[in-house]
Amino acid sequence: MSDKSLNIPDAETPEKFTGLKIGNIKKVAAGIPAVLSSFKHAVGEAGIIRGWVALWHLNKKGGFDCPSCAWPDPDDERSGIAEYCENGAKAVAAEATAKKITPEFFKDNAVTDLAHLSDYEIGSKGRIAQPMYLAKGSDHYQPVTWEDAFTKIAFELNNLASPLEAIFYTSGRTSNEAAFLYQLFVREYGTNNLPDCSNMCHESSGVALNESLGIGKGSVKLEDFYEAEVIMILGQNPGTNHPRMMTALQKAKANGAVIISINPLPETGLMGFSNPQTVKGLLDIDTALTDVFLPVKINGDLALLQAIELLLYEEEIKHPGEIFDTTFIEKNTEGYNEFISHLKKLDLPELAATCGLDVQQLQEAAAVLKDKTKLIVCWAMGLTQHVNAVDTIKEVANLLLLKGSIGKPGAGTCPVRGHSNVQGDRTVGIYEKPSLEFLNAIENNFHFTPPQMPGYDTVESIKAMHDGRAKVFFAMGGNFLSATPDTNYTARALRNCKLTVHVSTKLNRSHLVHGEEALILPCLGRSDRDVINGEEQFVSCENSMGVVQSSKGVLKPVSNNLLSEPVIVCRLAKSVLGTKSKVNWDNYLKNYDFIRDDIERTVPGFEKYNERVRIPGGFYLPNCNRDGSFDTTSKKANFNIAFSKKQQLKEDELIMMTIRSHDQFNTTIYGLNDRYRGIYNERRVILMNQGDMNKRQLREGDVVDLYNTHDNSERVARKFIVVPYPIPKDCTATYFPETNVLVPINSVAEKSNTPVSKSVIIKVRKTGH
C-alpha cells in the first residue's frame, strides 16, 4: 500500500473523550429500566403523541416492522402489547424524530466541519428533508430537485466505459419490494455488482449451511424454542443485539430447556432476564437464563465444538446408538465415517487449551448434551467474522447431525440475523453471485439477458473503487464507510469515485467522505406513511426464521419531499435506461401489488404473494431442512472435516473483537452508555483482562493507542481508555465503528470473504492524555 499509515481525519470518529464513568456489570437484562429507556428515547425524539403512535404500531398486525433486528414475532401473538424491545424503541425513535435537516443547515455547516463531529452527534441532527447535491470542489451540500438528481446519476452511469465500473450497495433495512426492483434495474443496466451488508455479517453462515445442509438459512421456527431440550448460544449477545430473543429463552427455560452460553464476555443478556411484560418482571423478579457458561477465547469456538463432539463420541463408544442418532446419520448424511476417523485423532487437552477452557468445563457441557435429542444452536457475528468462520459453522452443523437435531420440532440451526430484512433482500435477488436459475427466471419474465459474470462483494467493491476500477458508488441505505473494514482504505476508495450516492433517512459519516460529486436522496422510513395515488401502500420483510410479513407506516413524513425506496428505484431506472428498458417501471409506480406480482413470478416460494402477505402474521417461505431434507448435490447433509488452530500471538500482541454498546444498533449510535457492561458516557474504551493489564503495567483509566502492522501498513486507533473486564487472557474488546480502522481489508474469512472484525491482532502503547 503506497499510502502507508496515512490516516484520513474525516473518515474516523474524532479522538475526543466525553467523560467515562464506570459502574457495575448488570446481572439482569431488560426489566423496568429498559421500559423507561424506551419511552425516554421515543418521547425525546418524536414527542409524546408521535412517539406513542409509533410504538403502539410497532410489530403489530397492520402496523410496521421494526427497523432494528430480524428476530421474529410470535406467530399468533403479533398484536400483543409492547411486542418490541428497548433497542427497537430506540431505532423507531431515531427514525420517527420530529427533527429535520433543511437546506439552511447545510448552508451553515461545511462538510469538513460536520466530519469533526462524533457519529452520535452526526446522527442526532434529524431526518434529511430534501435531496442534496455536493458539487465538485464544494464544501457545502445544496438542494437539488429529484429530477435533476436522477439526471445527474443517469449521466454518470451512462458515460462509464462499462457497467462494471458501478457499484450498487444494499442495506438490510431495504424492503423486499425495493430490493427486488433494485436488483432488476442493476441487472438490466448490466452488472451483478450488488454487494450488501450480508457480505459483512452472515455470509459465512450462508456459505457453510449451503455446503453442509443445502440451504443458507436457519431451519427453526420460534415455536421450536419452546420444545427444545438444549439451546446453545455461541458468539451472540441477545440482551443488546436481539433483546426480544430473551422472551423466547425465558419460555424455553420454563418448559425445561437447558441453555449453554459460549462467549468471551459474560454478557448480561445471556445471564438473566426481567420480562417487563409479566407481573414478575414488573416486580423486578428475574429469570436466570444460562445454565452452563463457557468463556471461550476469541475464535476458540471450533476447538470447543470439536472437544464436545469428541467427548460425546467417547460416550457413544460406551453406549452405541444412545448418544448419536445413528438411524438419522445413516439415512440423511454423507461423510460420517471419515468425520469420526478425523475426530478420533484429535487431542482433548490440546482442544481445551486452544479454546481456553478446562477439560472439566467441556465435560459439563457434553454431559448436558449426552442424553438429549432436541438441540437448537444459535449464533451471530461472534462466529461469522473469523478466518475459519465457515468451518466453525460447519462444525455446528456436524454437532446437530450427530444428534439428529435437524428436521424435527425443537431442534435445528438458528443464525440470528441483525438487520430486519437482510435475509429477505438476499431471497429476492440482492446477491453478487446469483444462481443460473434466478437469472433464467429474470430473462423469461422480463425479456432481457442479465449479466452472467459474478459481481463484486463488499470487500471486492472497496478494492475496485480504491484501484480505480469502479467510479460510481450507489448505496441503498446504510452507512457504508462506518460499517466496512479498514476505514482509511475505504475512505480513499470512496474519494476515488466520480460520484457517490446515498439513499438515506438521516445524516451519517458516509455522506461526509464522498466522491468528486455526491448526492443524498432522502427516503421514507419504515414508520412513515407511504401514499401513492391516494392509496396507502405497504411493503414486506422476511425475518430470521423465513416469515414474510407486511409493514405499513403510520406516521406523517417530516417532509413532503421524501420518496419511498421503490419509487426512487423506478424513477432512477427510467432516467438511466430510458426507452431501452424492457421493464414496465410505470406499472410499479401505480401500486406495490404489481411489484409483488412479479416477485411471485420470479422467486420460488412466493405463490399467492399478495394474498398471503395480507394475512395477519404473514407466511413462511419453503425450507428444506425444516422439512427434513437437504438440497445438496447428493440430497444428503455433509459432515465436514476441519482443523482447529491455536491463535499464535507474539509476546506483545493481543486479539481484539469489535462489539456493539447497548446504546447502538450496527453503526447507528443512540447514546453513550453501555448500561449492561457498566460503562457510561464514553465509547473510546478497550476492555482488557486484568492480567494483560498488569503485564503491560496498565491501570484502569490509562489512555492507550491501538495499532497493528498487517500487510506492512501501520493502522492506528488513537486514544482509548483502558477498562478492566472479565475477558479471557490475551483477548480484548472495543466498540465499532471506532476501531474498524484496525480491521485490515485483506483479512477475510475463507470462502465467504467476510471481514474478520472479531479476530483483529493488535498491540497497545500507552500515550499521554
Tab-separated table of N, CA, C and O in Angstrom, residues 57-60 64-71 73 78 83-85 87-89 91-92 173 244 419-421 526 541 549 551:
chain	number	residue	atom	x	y	z
A	57	HIS	N	-47.835	1.016	17.162
A	57	HIS	CA	-47.996	0.266	15.911
A	57	HIS	C	-46.777	-0.574	15.548
A	57	HIS	O	-46.773	-1.254	14.525
A	58	LEU	N	-45.757	-0.545	16.386
A	58	LEU	CA	-44.524	-1.289	16.100
A	58	LEU	C	-44.753	-2.783	16.293
A	58	LEU	O	-45.205	-3.233	17.345
A	59	ASN	N	-44.460	-3.561	15.231
A	59	ASN	CA	-44.604	-5.020	15.252
A	59	ASN	C	-46.034	-5.465	15.545
A	59	ASN	O	-46.254	-6.556	16.077
A	60	LYS	N	-46.996	-4.632	15.187
A	60	LYS	CA	-48.398	-5.006	15.347
A	60	LYS	C	-48.961	-5.475	14.009
A	60	LYS	O	-48.503	-5.046	12.944
A	64	PHE	N	-46.160	-1.533	11.435
A	64	PHE	CA	-44.920	-1.595	10.673
A	64	PHE	C	-43.891	-2.460	11.382
A	64	PHE	O	-43.890	-2.601	12.607
A	65	ASP	N	-43.023	-3.053	10.576
A	65	ASP	CA	-41.999	-3.956	11.072
A	65	ASP	C	-40.867	-3.150	11.699
A	65	ASP	O	-40.486	-2.096	11.199
A	66	CYS	N	-40.326	-3.667	12.788
A	66	CYS	CA	-39.239	-2.979	13.471
A	66	CYS	C	-38.053	-2.780	12.523
A	66	CYS	O	-37.627	-3.723	11.850
A	67	PRO	N	-37.500	-1.569	12.451
A	67	PRO	CA	-36.337	-1.327	11.589
A	67	PRO	C	-35.031	-1.788	12.204
A	67	PRO	O	-33.967	-1.587	11.635
A	68	SER	N	-35.103	-2.410	13.373
A	68	SER	CA	-33.902	-2.879	14.055
A	68	SER	C	-33.617	-4.323	13.661
A	68	SER	O	-33.463	-4.627	12.490
A	69	CYS	N	-33.582	-5.259	14.598
A	69	CYS	CA	-33.119	-6.614	14.295
A	69	CYS	C	-34.200	-7.440	13.612
A	69	CYS	O	-35.332	-7.013	13.447
A	70	ALA	N	-33.822	-8.676	13.227
A	70	ALA	CA	-34.696	-9.536	12.430
A	70	ALA	C	-35.327	-10.652	13.251
A	70	ALA	O	-35.786	-11.644	12.695
A	71	TRP	N	-35.338	-10.519	14.581
A	71	TRP	CA	-35.956	-11.555	15.398
A	71	TRP	C	-37.453	-11.619	15.090
A	71	TRP	O	-38.106	-10.590	14.942
A	73	ASP	N	-41.632	-12.229	15.195
A	73	ASP	CA	-42.749	-12.034	16.102
A	73	ASP	C	-43.378	-13.397	16.374
A	73	ASP	O	-43.364	-14.275	15.516
A	78	ARG	N	-48.814	-11.414	17.378
A	78	ARG	CA	-48.216	-10.171	16.902
A	78	ARG	C	-48.989	-8.945	17.373
A	78	ARG	O	-48.466	-7.852	17.374
A	83	GLU	N	-44.892	-5.483	21.809
A	83	GLU	CA	-44.107	-6.524	21.153
A	83	GLU	C	-42.883	-5.880	20.501
A	83	GLU	O	-42.708	-5.897	19.286
A	84	TYR	N	-42.080	-5.256	21.340
A	84	TYR	CA	-40.838	-4.658	20.883
A	84	TYR	C	-39.882	-4.595	22.071
A	84	TYR	O	-40.266	-4.837	23.221
A	85	CYS	N	-38.635	-4.273	21.787
A	85	CYS	CA	-37.616	-4.228	22.835
A	85	CYS	C	-37.061	-2.813	22.954
A	85	CYS	O	-37.437	-1.909	22.203
A	87	ASN	N	-34.045	-1.668	22.214
A	87	ASN	CA	-33.319	-1.200	21.042
A	87	ASN	C	-34.243	-0.972	19.855
A	87	ASN	O	-34.003	-0.100	19.021
A	88	GLY	N	-35.330	-1.743	19.760
A	88	GLY	CA	-36.316	-1.475	18.727
A	88	GLY	C	-36.967	-0.123	18.925
A	88	GLY	O	-37.187	0.632	17.974
A	89	ALA	N	-37.269	0.194	20.189
A	89	ALA	CA	-37.855	1.502	20.504
A	89	ALA	C	-36.887	2.625	20.165
A	89	ALA	O	-37.284	3.680	19.662
A	91	ALA	N	-34.549	2.506	17.837
A	91	ALA	CA	-34.476	2.595	16.378
A	91	ALA	C	-35.668	3.354	15.815
A	91	ALA	O	-35.524	4.196	14.912
A	92	VAL	N	-36.848	3.073	16.345
A	92	VAL	CA	-38.053	3.770	15.885
A	92	VAL	C	-38.000	5.236	16.274
A	92	VAL	O	-38.366	6.123	15.488
A	173	ARG	N	-32.056	-3.025	5.695
A	173	ARG	CA	-33.389	-2.497	6.017
A	173	ARG	C	-34.262	-2.334	4.780
A	173	ARG	O	-35.456	-2.062	4.881
A	244	ARG	N	-35.561	-9.232	22.066
A	244	ARG	CA	-36.813	-9.998	22.130
A	244	ARG	C	-36.558	-11.502	22.165
A	244	ARG	O	-37.451	-12.285	22.527
A	419	HIS	N	-29.839	-7.005	10.687
A	419	HIS	CA	-30.776	-6.105	10.023
A	419	HIS	C	-32.131	-6.772	9.781
A	419	HIS	O	-32.209	-7.967	9.509
A	420	SER	N	-33.167	-5.975	9.809
A	420	SER	CA	-34.526	-6.500	9.804
A	420	SER	C	-34.958	-7.133	8.492
A	420	SER	O	-35.962	-7.831	8.463
A	421	ASN	N	-34.261	-6.904	7.391
A	421	ASN	CA	-34.630	-7.604	6.156
A	421	ASN	C	-33.409	-8.047	5.364
A	421	ASN	O	-33.484	-8.230	4.156
A	526	ARG	N	-39.365	3.225	7.647
A	526	ARG	CA	-40.299	2.118	7.849
A	526	ARG	C	-41.571	2.581	8.541
A	526	ARG	O	-42.652	2.039	8.298
A	541	CYS	N	-41.213	-7.714	4.596
A	541	CYS	CA	-39.873	-8.093	5.041
A	541	CYS	C	-39.868	-9.573	5.415
A	541	CYS	O	-40.910	-10.153	5.724
A	549	GLN	N	-43.788	-10.895	6.188
A	549	GLN	CA	-44.955	-10.196	6.711
A	549	GLN	C	-44.992	-8.769	6.181
A	549	GLN	O	-43.971	-8.227	5.747
A	551	SER	N	-45.539	-4.611	6.232
A	551	SER	CA	-45.108	-3.497	7.073
A	551	SER	C	-45.705	-2.225	6.493
A	551	SER	O	-45.423	-1.859	5.348
